[in-house]
PDB file of C-alpha atoms and ligand atoms in Angstrom:
ATOM      1  CA  UNK A1118     144.113 -44.044 143.193  1.00 48.00           C
ATOM      2  CA  UNK A1119     141.345 -45.894 141.323  1.00 62.00           C
ATOM      3  CA  UNK A1120     142.178 -49.166 139.646  1.00 93.00           C
ATOM      4  CA  UNK A1121     138.885 -49.800 137.809  1.00 97.00           C
ATOM      5  CA  UNK A1122     136.997 -47.390 135.545  1.00 98.00           C
ATOM      6  CA  UNK A1123     133.332 -48.179 134.903  1.00 98.00           C
ATOM      7  CA  UNK A1124     131.685 -46.500 131.922  1.00 98.00           C
ATOM      8  CA  UNK A1125     127.933 -46.736 132.387  1.00 98.00           C
ATOM      9  CA  UNK A1126     128.527 -46.994 136.134  1.00 97.00           C
ATOM     10  CA  UNK A1127     125.346 -44.991 136.770  1.00 96.00           C
ATOM     11  CA  UNK A1128     123.164 -47.402 134.745  1.00 97.00           C
ATOM     12  CA  UNK A1129     121.034 -50.377 135.803  1.00 98.00           C
ATOM     13  CA  UNK A1130     123.869 -52.881 135.624  1.00 98.00           C
ATOM     14  CA  UNK A1131     126.694 -50.425 136.249  1.00 98.00           C
ATOM     15  CA  UNK A1132     125.444 -49.256 139.660  1.00 97.00           C
ATOM     16  CA  UNK A1133     125.426 -52.844 140.928  1.00 98.00           C
ATOM     17  CA  UNK A1134     128.821 -53.605 139.368  1.00 98.00           C
ATOM     18  CA  UNK A1135     130.338 -50.551 141.110  1.00 97.00           C
ATOM     19  CA  UNK A1136     128.910 -51.618 144.499  1.00 97.00           C
ATOM     20  CA  UNK A1137     130.255 -55.163 144.097  1.00 98.00           C
ATOM     21  CA  UNK A1138     133.674 -53.960 142.944  1.00 97.00           C
ATOM     22  CA  UNK A1139     133.942 -51.717 146.014  1.00 96.00           C
ATOM     23  CA  UNK A1140     132.787 -54.573 148.273  1.00 96.00           C
ATOM     24  CA  UNK A1141     135.588 -56.702 146.855  1.00 95.00           C
ATOM     25  CA  UNK A1142     138.158 -54.020 147.679  1.00 94.00           C
ATOM     26  CA  UNK A1143     138.591 -52.157 144.383  1.00 95.00           C
ATOM     27  CA  UNK A1144     138.936 -48.415 144.015  1.00 94.00           C
ATOM     28  CA  UNK A1145     136.305 -47.511 141.441  1.00 96.00           C
ATOM     29  CA  UNK A1146     136.111 -44.485 139.153  1.00 96.00           C
ATOM     30  CA  UNK A1147     132.711 -43.951 137.488  1.00 97.00           C
ATOM     31  CA  UNK A1148     132.417 -42.203 134.147  1.00 97.00           C
ATOM     32  CA  UNK A1149     129.257 -40.157 133.741  1.00 97.00           C
ATOM     33  CA  UNK A1150     128.002 -37.195 131.727  1.00 97.00           C
ATOM     34  CA  UNK A1151     126.526 -35.945 135.016  1.00 95.00           C
ATOM     35  CA  UNK A1152     129.044 -36.929 137.693  1.00 86.00           C
ATOM     36  CA  UNK A1153     128.103 -37.072 141.355  1.00 85.00           C
ATOM     37  CA  UNK A1154     130.529 -35.812 143.989  1.00 83.00           C
ATOM     38  CA  UNK A1155     132.949 -38.508 145.081  1.00 79.00           C
ATOM     39  CA  UNK A1156     134.443 -41.105 142.848  1.00 76.00           C
ATOM     40  CA  UNK A1157     132.904 -40.189 139.508  1.00 91.00           C
ATOM     41  CA  UNK A1158     134.445 -38.202 136.667  1.00 95.00           C
ATOM     42  CA  UNK A1159     132.765 -36.223 133.932  1.00 96.00           C
ATOM     43  CA  UNK A1160     133.090 -37.613 130.447  1.00 97.00           C
ATOM     44  CA  UNK A1161     131.052 -38.049 127.304  1.00 98.00           C
ATOM     45  CA  UNK A1162     131.806 -40.939 124.974  1.00 98.00           C
ATOM     46  CA  UNK A1163     129.751 -39.255 122.234  1.00 97.00           C
ATOM     47  CA  UNK A1164     132.037 -36.224 122.055  1.00 97.00           C
ATOM     48  CA  UNK A1165     135.190 -37.683 123.621  1.00 97.00           C
ATOM     49  CA  UNK A1166     135.224 -34.926 126.269  1.00 97.00           C
ATOM     50  CA  UNK A1167     136.939 -36.061 129.483  1.00 97.00           C
ATOM     51  CA  UNK A1168     137.733 -39.586 128.271  1.00 98.00           C
ATOM     52  CA  UNK A1169     141.577 -39.407 128.204  1.00 97.00           C
ATOM     53  CA  UNK A1170     141.609 -38.116 131.800  1.00 96.00           C
ATOM     54  CA  UNK A1171     139.081 -40.762 132.871  1.00 97.00           C
ATOM     55  CA  UNK A1172     141.257 -43.675 131.693  1.00 97.00           C
ATOM     56  CA  UNK A1173     144.507 -42.232 133.100  1.00 96.00           C
ATOM     57  CA  UNK A1174     146.223 -44.700 135.470  1.00 95.00           C
ATOM     58  CA  UNK A1175     143.436 -47.302 135.203  1.00 97.00           C
ATOM     59  CA  UNK A1176     144.242 -51.046 135.034  1.00 96.00           C
ATOM     60  CA  UNK A1177     140.777 -52.410 134.175  1.00 98.00           C
ATOM     61  CA  UNK A1178     138.009 -50.669 132.227  1.00 98.00           C
ATOM     62  CA  UNK A1179     134.456 -52.004 132.417  1.00 98.00           C
ATOM     63  CA  UNK A1180     132.712 -50.641 129.337  1.00 98.00           C
ATOM     64  CA  UNK A1181     128.993 -50.752 130.187  1.00 98.00           C
ATOM     65  CA  UNK A1182     127.890 -47.374 128.786  1.00 98.00           C
ATOM     66  CA  UNK A1183     125.289 -47.700 126.099  1.00 98.00           C
ATOM     67  CA  UNK A1184     122.826 -45.586 124.149  1.00 98.00           C
ATOM     68  CA  UNK A1185     120.203 -46.362 121.520  1.00 97.00           C
ATOM     69  CA  UNK A1186     122.610 -44.959 118.904  1.00 96.00           C
ATOM     70  CA  UNK A1187     126.326 -44.210 118.752  1.00 98.00           C
ATOM     71  CA  UNK A1188     127.741 -47.207 120.642  1.00 98.00           C
ATOM     72  CA  UNK A1189     130.246 -48.045 117.873  1.00 98.00           C
ATOM     73  CA  UNK A1190     131.723 -44.544 117.827  1.00 98.00           C
ATOM     74  CA  UNK A1191     131.748 -44.442 121.643  1.00 98.00           C
ATOM     75  CA  UNK A1192     133.624 -47.750 121.859  1.00 98.00           C
ATOM     76  CA  UNK A1193     136.087 -46.635 119.214  1.00 98.00           C
ATOM     77  CA  UNK A1194     136.759 -43.409 121.149  1.00 98.00           C
ATOM     78  CA  UNK A1195     137.263 -45.335 124.383  1.00 98.00           C
ATOM     79  CA  UNK A1196     139.763 -47.738 122.764  1.00 98.00           C
ATOM     80  CA  UNK A1197     141.697 -44.809 121.280  1.00 98.00           C
ATOM     81  CA  UNK A1198     141.810 -43.025 124.642  1.00 98.00           C
ATOM     82  CA  UNK A1199     143.078 -46.143 126.433  1.00 98.00           C
ATOM     83  CA  UNK A1200     145.834 -46.487 123.823  1.00 97.00           C
ATOM     84  CA  UNK A1201     148.214 -49.400 123.390  1.00 97.00           C
ATOM     85  CA  UNK A1202     149.216 -51.253 126.537  1.00 96.00           C
ATOM     86  CA  UNK A1203     147.990 -53.830 128.995  1.00 96.00           C
ATOM     87  CA  UNK A1204     144.785 -52.205 130.280  1.00 98.00           C
ATOM     88  CA  UNK A1205     142.147 -54.947 130.514  1.00 98.00           C
ATOM     89  CA  UNK A1206     138.940 -53.951 128.708  1.00 98.00           C
ATOM     90  CA  UNK A1207     135.794 -55.792 129.886  1.00 98.00           C
ATOM     91  CA  UNK A1208     132.765 -55.381 127.624  1.00 98.00           C
ATOM     92  CA  UNK A1209     129.155 -56.390 128.225  1.00 98.00           C
ATOM     93  CA  UNK A1210     127.250 -57.540 125.187  1.00 98.00           C
ATOM     94  CA  UNK A1211     123.991 -59.330 124.477  1.00 98.00           C
ATOM     95  CA  UNK A1212     123.436 -63.002 123.587  1.00 98.00           C
ATOM     96  CA  UNK A1213     122.750 -63.357 119.858  1.00 98.00           C
ATOM     97  CA  UNK A1214     123.959 -59.924 118.717  1.00 98.00           C
ATOM     98  CA  UNK A1215     125.564 -61.498 115.648  1.00 98.00           C
ATOM     99  CA  UNK A1216     122.345 -63.297 114.650  1.00 98.00           C
ATOM    100  CA  UNK A1217     119.572 -60.780 115.301  1.00 97.00           C
ATOM    101  CA  UNK A1218     119.411 -57.920 112.765  1.00 97.00           C
ATOM    102  CA  UNK A1219     118.169 -55.314 115.269  1.00 96.00           C
ATOM    103  CA  UNK A1220     120.153 -52.079 114.756  1.00 97.00           C
ATOM    104  CA  UNK A1221     121.141 -51.897 118.435  1.00 98.00           C
ATOM    105  CA  UNK A1222     122.422 -55.505 118.357  1.00 98.00           C
ATOM    106  CA  UNK A1223     124.255 -55.036 115.043  1.00 98.00           C
ATOM    107  CA  UNK A1224     126.073 -52.107 116.662  1.00 98.00           C
ATOM    108  CA  UNK A1225     126.948 -54.231 119.710  1.00 98.00           C
ATOM    109  CA  UNK A1226     128.400 -56.900 117.386  1.00 98.00           C
ATOM    110  CA  UNK A1227     130.481 -54.192 115.700  1.00 98.00           C
ATOM    111  CA  UNK A1228     131.709 -53.026 119.126  1.00 98.00           C
ATOM    112  CA  UNK A1229     132.764 -56.613 119.867  1.00 98.00           C
ATOM    113  CA  UNK A1230     134.776 -56.670 116.626  1.00 98.00           C
ATOM    114  CA  UNK A1231     136.454 -53.341 117.469  1.00 98.00           C
ATOM    115  CA  UNK A1232     137.502 -54.709 120.847  1.00 98.00           C
ATOM    116  CA  UNK A1233     138.696 -58.048 119.427  1.00 98.00           C
ATOM    117  CA  UNK A1234     140.930 -56.250 116.929  1.00 98.00           C
ATOM    118  CA  UNK A1235     142.061 -53.441 119.254  1.00 98.00           C
ATOM    119  CA  UNK A1236     145.225 -55.181 120.424  1.00 98.00           C
ATOM    120  CA  UNK A1237     144.114 -54.651 124.026  1.00 98.00           C
ATOM    121  CA  UNK A1238     143.713 -57.547 126.439  1.00 98.00           C
ATOM    122  CA  UNK A1239     139.942 -58.002 126.685  1.00 98.00           C
ATOM    123  CA  UNK A1240     137.010 -59.989 128.015  1.00 98.00           C
ATOM    124  CA  UNK A1241     133.622 -59.981 126.279  1.00 98.00           C
ATOM    125  CA  UNK A1242     130.685 -61.159 128.370  1.00 98.00           C
ATOM    126  CA  UNK A1243     127.358 -61.606 126.628  1.00 99.00           C
ATOM    127  CA  UNK A1244     124.207 -61.755 128.767  1.00 99.00           C
ATOM    128  CA  UNK A1245     120.513 -62.318 128.095  1.00 99.00           C
ATOM    129  CA  UNK A1246     117.873 -59.598 128.606  1.00 98.00           C
ATOM    130  CA  UNK A1247     117.662 -58.163 132.123  1.00 98.00           C
ATOM    131  CA  UNK A1248     114.512 -58.650 134.236  1.00 98.00           C
ATOM    132  CA  UNK A1249     114.189 -54.852 134.342  1.00 98.00           C
ATOM    133  CA  UNK A1250     113.935 -54.669 130.536  1.00 98.00           C
ATOM    134  CA  UNK A1251     111.030 -57.140 130.435  1.00 98.00           C
ATOM    135  CA  UNK A1252     109.321 -55.339 133.307  1.00 98.00           C
ATOM    136  CA  UNK A1253     109.644 -52.020 131.483  1.00 98.00           C
ATOM    137  CA  UNK A1254     108.136 -53.543 128.324  1.00 97.00           C
ATOM    138  CA  UNK A1255     105.069 -54.751 130.243  1.00 97.00           C
ATOM    139  CA  UNK A1256     104.758 -51.751 132.552  1.00 96.00           C
ATOM    140  CA  UNK A1257     104.818 -49.250 129.664  1.00 96.00           C
ATOM    141  CA  UNK A1258     101.552 -50.792 128.454  1.00 96.00           C
ATOM    142  CA  UNK A1259      99.657 -49.988 131.669  1.00 93.00           C
ATOM    143  CA  UNK A1260      98.086 -46.892 130.112  1.00 90.00           C
ATOM    144  CA  UNK A1261      96.817 -48.466 126.874  1.00 93.00           C
ATOM    145  CA  UNK A1262      93.032 -48.048 126.873  1.00 94.00           C
ATOM    146  CA  UNK A1263      92.181 -51.755 126.459  1.00 95.00           C
ATOM    147  CA  UNK A1264      92.460 -54.300 129.321  1.00 95.00           C
ATOM    148  CA  UNK A1265      95.278 -56.211 127.636  1.00 97.00           C
ATOM    149  CA  UNK A1266      99.039 -56.677 127.734  1.00 97.00           C
ATOM    150  CA  UNK A1267     100.673 -57.629 124.468  1.00 97.00           C
ATOM    151  CA  UNK A1268     103.568 -60.090 124.490  1.00 97.00           C
ATOM    152  CA  UNK A1269     105.476 -61.466 121.504  1.00 96.00           C
ATOM    153  CA  UNK A1270     104.995 -65.151 120.728  1.00 96.00           C
ATOM    154  CA  UNK A1271     108.556 -66.044 121.689  1.00 97.00           C
ATOM    155  CA  UNK A1272     110.589 -67.056 124.721  1.00 98.00           C
ATOM    156  CA  UNK A1273     112.920 -65.027 126.921  1.00 98.00           C
ATOM    157  CA  UNK A1274     115.532 -66.034 129.491  1.00 98.00           C
ATOM    158  CA  UNK A1275     115.716 -62.920 131.654  1.00 98.00           C
ATOM    159  CA  UNK A1276     118.487 -62.472 134.198  1.00 98.00           C
ATOM    160  CA  UNK A1277     118.978 -60.275 137.220  1.00 98.00           C
ATOM    161  CA  UNK A1278     121.633 -57.539 137.057  1.00 98.00           C
ATOM    162  CA  UNK A1279     123.042 -58.748 140.399  1.00 98.00           C
ATOM    163  CA  UNK A1280     123.845 -62.124 138.819  1.00 98.00           C
ATOM    164  CA  UNK A1281     125.450 -60.496 135.766  1.00 98.00           C
ATOM    165  CA  UNK A1282     127.433 -58.157 138.034  1.00 98.00           C
ATOM    166  CA  UNK A1283     128.779 -61.090 140.083  1.00 98.00           C
ATOM    167  CA  UNK A1284     130.067 -62.702 136.897  1.00 98.00           C
ATOM    168  CA  UNK A1285     131.602 -59.451 135.617  1.00 98.00           C
ATOM    169  CA  UNK A1286     133.460 -58.751 138.852  1.00 97.00           C
ATOM    170  CA  UNK A1287     135.093 -62.203 138.610  1.00 97.00           C
ATOM    171  CA  UNK A1288     136.719 -61.041 135.349  1.00 97.00           C
ATOM    172  CA  UNK A1289     138.931 -58.500 137.149  1.00 96.00           C
ATOM    173  CA  UNK A1290     140.959 -61.121 138.994  1.00 93.00           C
ATOM    174  CA  UNK A1291     140.626 -63.766 136.257  1.00 96.00           C
ATOM    175  CA  UNK A1292     142.252 -61.381 133.778  1.00 96.00           C
ATOM    176  CA  UNK A1293     141.614 -61.123 130.046  1.00 98.00           C
ATOM    177  CA  UNK A1294     139.977 -64.255 128.602  1.00 98.00           C
ATOM    178  CA  UNK A1295     138.583 -62.842 125.325  1.00 98.00           C
ATOM    179  CA  UNK A1296     135.053 -64.140 124.609  1.00 98.00           C
ATOM    180  CA  UNK A1297     133.861 -65.993 127.717  1.00 98.00           C
ATOM    181  CA  UNK A1298     130.798 -68.285 127.964  1.00 98.00           C
ATOM    182  CA  UNK A1299     127.486 -66.437 127.810  1.00 98.00           C
ATOM    183  CA  UNK A1300     125.373 -65.986 130.914  1.00 98.00           C
ATOM    184  CA  UNK A1301     121.604 -66.433 130.848  1.00 98.00           C
ATOM    185  CA  UNK A1302     118.794 -66.306 133.353  1.00 98.00           C
ATOM    186  CA  UNK A1303     117.656 -69.372 135.300  1.00 98.00           C
ATOM    187  CA  UNK A1304     114.579 -70.125 133.156  1.00 98.00           C
ATOM    188  CA  UNK A1305     113.567 -70.000 129.506  1.00 98.00           C
ATOM    189  CA  UNK A1306     109.977 -68.778 129.618  1.00 98.00           C
ATOM    190  CA  UNK A1307     107.372 -67.653 127.139  1.00 98.00           C
ATOM    191  CA  UNK A1308     106.913 -63.881 127.035  1.00 98.00           C
ATOM    192  CA  UNK A1309     103.236 -64.554 127.717  1.00 98.00           C
ATOM    193  CA  UNK A1310     103.943 -66.364 130.982  1.00 98.00           C
ATOM    194  CA  UNK A1311     106.314 -63.576 132.061  1.00 98.00           C
ATOM    195  CA  UNK A1312     103.585 -61.028 131.271  1.00 98.00           C
ATOM    196  CA  UNK A1313     101.109 -63.088 133.307  1.00 98.00           C
ATOM    197  CA  UNK A1314     103.492 -63.088 136.293  1.00 98.00           C
ATOM    198  CA  UNK A1315     103.810 -59.312 135.998  1.00 98.00           C
ATOM    199  CA  UNK A1316     100.013 -58.918 136.020  1.00 97.00           C
ATOM    200  CA  UNK A1317      99.578 -61.271 138.980  1.00 97.00           C
ATOM    201  CA  UNK A1318     102.283 -59.687 141.133  1.00 96.00           C
ATOM    202  CA  UNK A1319     101.303 -56.099 140.278  1.00 94.00           C
ATOM    203  CA  UNK A1320      97.600 -56.794 140.894  1.00 94.00           C
ATOM    204  CA  UNK A1321      96.480 -55.658 137.434  1.00 93.00           C
ATOM    205  CA  UNK A1322      93.493 -57.242 135.762  1.00 94.00           C
ATOM    206  CA  UNK A1323      94.296 -57.518 132.100  1.00 96.00           C
ATOM    207  CA  UNK A1324      94.430 -60.279 129.521  1.00 97.00           C
ATOM    208  CA  UNK A1325      97.738 -61.362 127.976  1.00 98.00           C
ATOM    209  CA  UNK A1326      97.580 -61.322 124.196  1.00 97.00           C
ATOM    210  CA  UNK A1327     100.316 -63.014 122.175  1.00 96.00           C
ATOM    211  CA  UNK A1328     101.470 -61.237 119.038  1.00 95.00           C
ATOM    212  CA  UNK A1329     103.356 -62.566 116.031  1.00 91.00           C
ATOM    213  CA  UNK A1330     105.285 -59.965 114.078  1.00 87.00           C
ATOM    214  CA  UNK A1331     106.572 -60.119 110.530  1.00 87.00           C
ATOM    215  CA  UNK A1332     110.214 -59.720 109.593  1.00 95.00           C
ATOM    216  CA  UNK A1333     113.714 -61.084 110.172  1.00 97.00           C
ATOM    217  CA  UNK A1334     114.138 -59.554 113.627  1.00 96.00           C
ATOM    218  CA  UNK A1335     111.084 -61.265 115.058  1.00 95.00           C
ATOM    219  CA  UNK A1336     112.005 -64.529 113.266  1.00 96.00           C
ATOM    220  CA  UNK A1337     115.409 -64.512 114.981  1.00 98.00           C
ATOM    221  CA  UNK A1338     113.784 -63.957 118.397  1.00 97.00           C
ATOM    222  CA  UNK A1339     111.208 -66.623 117.603  1.00 96.00           C
ATOM    223  CA  UNK A1340     114.041 -69.043 116.735  1.00 97.00           C
ATOM    224  CA  UNK A1341     115.648 -68.293 120.116  1.00 98.00           C
ATOM    225  CA  UNK A1342     118.870 -66.616 118.902  1.00 98.00           C
ATOM    226  CA  UNK A1343     118.838 -64.519 122.098  1.00 98.00           C
ATOM    227  CA  UNK A1344     118.664 -67.558 124.418  1.00 98.00           C
ATOM    228  CA  UNK A1345     121.457 -69.581 126.009  1.00 98.00           C
ATOM    229  CA  UNK A1346     119.815 -72.512 127.829  1.00 98.00           C
ATOM    230  CA  UNK A1347     123.175 -74.301 128.158  1.00 98.00           C
ATOM    231  CA  UNK A1348     124.447 -71.346 130.211  1.00 98.00           C
ATOM    232  CA  UNK A1349     121.450 -70.846 132.484  1.00 98.00           C
ATOM    233  CA  UNK A1350     122.629 -69.278 135.741  1.00 98.00           C
ATOM    234  CA  UNK A1351     120.859 -70.502 138.881  1.00 98.00           C
ATOM    235  CA  UNK A1352     120.131 -66.997 140.111  1.00 98.00           C
ATOM    236  CA  UNK A1353     117.111 -64.803 140.744  1.00 98.00           C
ATOM    237  CA  UNK A1354     113.965 -65.627 138.766  1.00 98.00           C
ATOM    238  CA  UNK A1355     111.652 -63.045 137.225  1.00 98.00           C
ATOM    239  CA  UNK A1356     109.205 -63.658 140.085  1.00 98.00           C
ATOM    240  CA  UNK A1357     112.000 -63.095 142.681  1.00 98.00           C
ATOM    241  CA  UNK A1358     112.768 -59.800 140.945  1.00 98.00           C
ATOM    242  CA  UNK A1359     109.090 -58.748 140.804  1.00 98.00           C
ATOM    243  CA  UNK A1360     108.616 -59.608 144.482  1.00 97.00           C
ATOM    244  CA  UNK A1361     111.205 -56.971 145.389  1.00 96.00           C
ATOM    245  CA  UNK A1362     109.373 -54.299 143.398  1.00 94.00           C
ATOM    246  CA  UNK A1363     105.694 -54.789 144.147  1.00 93.00           C
TER     247      UNK A1363
HETATM  248  N1  NAP B 214     119.282 -54.096 129.378  1.00 79.89           N
HETATM  249  C1  NAP B 214     119.441 -55.369 129.033  1.00 79.89           C
HETATM  250  O1  NAP B 214     118.474 -56.169 129.039  1.00 79.89           O
HETATM  251  C2  NAP B 214     120.830 -55.884 128.672  1.00 79.89           C
HETATM  252  C3  NAP B 214     121.019 -57.254 128.420  1.00 79.89           C
HETATM  253  C4  NAP B 214     122.302 -57.723 128.128  1.00 79.89           C
HETATM  254  C5  NAP B 214     123.365 -56.828 128.059  1.00 79.89           C
HETATM  255  N2  NAP B 214     123.142 -55.495 128.275  1.00 79.89           N
HETATM  256  C6  NAP B 214     124.288 -54.580 128.190  1.00 79.89           C
HETATM  257  O2  NAP B 214     124.647 -54.207 129.509  1.00 79.89           O
HETATM  258  C7  NAP B 214     125.214 -52.888 129.491  1.00 79.89           C
HETATM  259  C8  NAP B 214     124.525 -51.996 130.505  1.00 79.89           C
HETATM  260  O3  NAP B 214     123.162 -51.881 130.158  1.00 79.89           O
HETATM  261  P1  NAP B 214     122.128 -51.104 131.122  1.00 79.89           P
HETATM  262  O4  NAP B 214     120.766 -51.530 130.677  1.00 79.89           O
HETATM  263  O5  NAP B 214     122.543 -51.269 132.538  1.00 79.89           O
HETATM  264  O6  NAP B 214     122.379 -49.590 130.672  1.00 79.89           O
HETATM  265  P2  NAP B 214     121.555 -48.277 131.112  1.00 79.89           P
HETATM  266  O7  NAP B 214     120.864 -48.499 132.412  1.00 79.89           O
HETATM  267  O8  NAP B 214     120.740 -47.846 129.929  1.00 79.89           O
HETATM  268  O9  NAP B 214     122.689 -47.203 131.376  1.00 79.89           O
HETATM  269  C9  NAP B 214     123.318 -46.536 130.315  1.00 79.89           C
HETATM  270  C10 NAP B 214     124.614 -45.939 130.856  1.00 79.89           C
HETATM  271  O10 NAP B 214     125.371 -45.434 129.740  1.00 79.89           O
HETATM  272  C11 NAP B 214     125.892 -44.194 130.117  1.00 79.89           C
HETATM  273  N3  NAP B 214     126.036 -43.386 128.889  1.00 79.89           N
HETATM  274  C12 NAP B 214     125.112 -43.249 127.899  1.00 79.89           C
HETATM  275  N4  NAP B 214     125.592 -42.421 126.961  1.00 79.89           N
HETATM  276  C13 NAP B 214     126.830 -42.031 127.370  1.00 79.89           C
HETATM  277  C14 NAP B 214     127.831 -41.167 126.826  1.00 79.89           C
HETATM  278  N5  NAP B 214     127.647 -40.511 125.656  1.00 79.89           N
HETATM  279  N6  NAP B 214     128.988 -41.005 127.497  1.00 79.89           N
HETATM  280  C15 NAP B 214     129.186 -41.639 128.689  1.00 79.89           C
HETATM  281  N7  NAP B 214     128.288 -42.464 129.260  1.00 79.89           N
HETATM  282  C16 NAP B 214     127.110 -42.652 128.606  1.00 79.89           C
HETATM  283  C17 NAP B 214     124.924 -43.584 131.105  1.00 79.89           C
HETATM  284  O11 NAP B 214     125.641 -42.735 131.989  1.00 79.89           O
HETATM  285  P3  NAP B 214     125.232 -41.190 132.352  1.00 79.89           P
HETATM  286  O12 NAP B 214     123.785 -41.014 131.968  1.00 79.89           O
HETATM  287  O13 NAP B 214     125.502 -41.089 133.835  1.00 79.89           O
HETATM  288  O14 NAP B 214     126.182 -40.373 131.551  1.00 79.89           O
HETATM  289  C18 NAP B 214     124.407 -44.815 131.850  1.00 79.89           C
HETATM  290  O15 NAP B 214     125.206 -45.086 132.991  1.00 79.89           O
HETATM  291  C19 NAP B 214     125.101 -52.412 128.028  1.00 79.89           C
HETATM  292  O16 NAP B 214     126.303 -52.695 127.355  1.00 79.89           O
HETATM  293  C20 NAP B 214     123.989 -53.290 127.476  1.00 79.89           C
HETATM  294  O17 NAP B 214     124.081 -53.455 126.073  1.00 79.89           O
HETATM  295  C21 NAP B 214     121.910 -55.005 128.579  1.00 79.89           C
END
């Protein structure tokens, strides 16, 4: 019998969370639209298919599933399927979602509100951007036909998914604590210096070019609404993460 359901358990963060939950003795059920044999179940939060069966008998739900669109409806469907009771819902959000008017973040903030008003016992953990997200942003530019990498003129505080997963797993035994302190990466760094590290470690010869963008979204990033220097976690740095990949 599983005691923890992980939506998004096949994702970047979710895979690590599932491993750590199992290492700490939990029986884990993974929700996926494409389940693998074993401990995963088929379900789609966009349509609701398979969700009631997935939550059956579960004591803690980690809600890590996400998509560029539809997260509010997905979260609403999950809450309805769990129903009233004492199932602990643990949600992963992003630092600054209530201050940065990016559509994805606005939806995450709305998901937080749904959970806070659901009547369920809950824990909301906000985290800063993952190392893998920054890497993807730089790596995607490797085919642009000029020897440059563009980086916004703002800072980031990237964190490793292993460090976020460690914190999330603690929430199972700690029980519902509503909105808990944010977790951020060990260093606040300019996007340009992170891009330079990527170029150095990957052996690419390009120039880092800082870009300033117009608009309220960029202004919020520039003001550091996505940073949490007071909650810097002494974990893996961006360079530690890159060293494992190149
Ligand atoms: N990436 C970041 O920098 C960052 C920073 C802070 C917080 N977070 C938060 O951390 C969480 C995990 O992010 P991640 O980057 O690890 O995610 P990810 O790698 O993009 O994985 C997305 C997951 O969502 C699942 N999913 C998508 N649509 C679904 C649907 N309709 N029904 C069921 N499952 C669905 C996918 O499962 P299948 O494909 O197997 O169905 C997959 O496991 C999210 O809440 C995200 O907002 C991310």
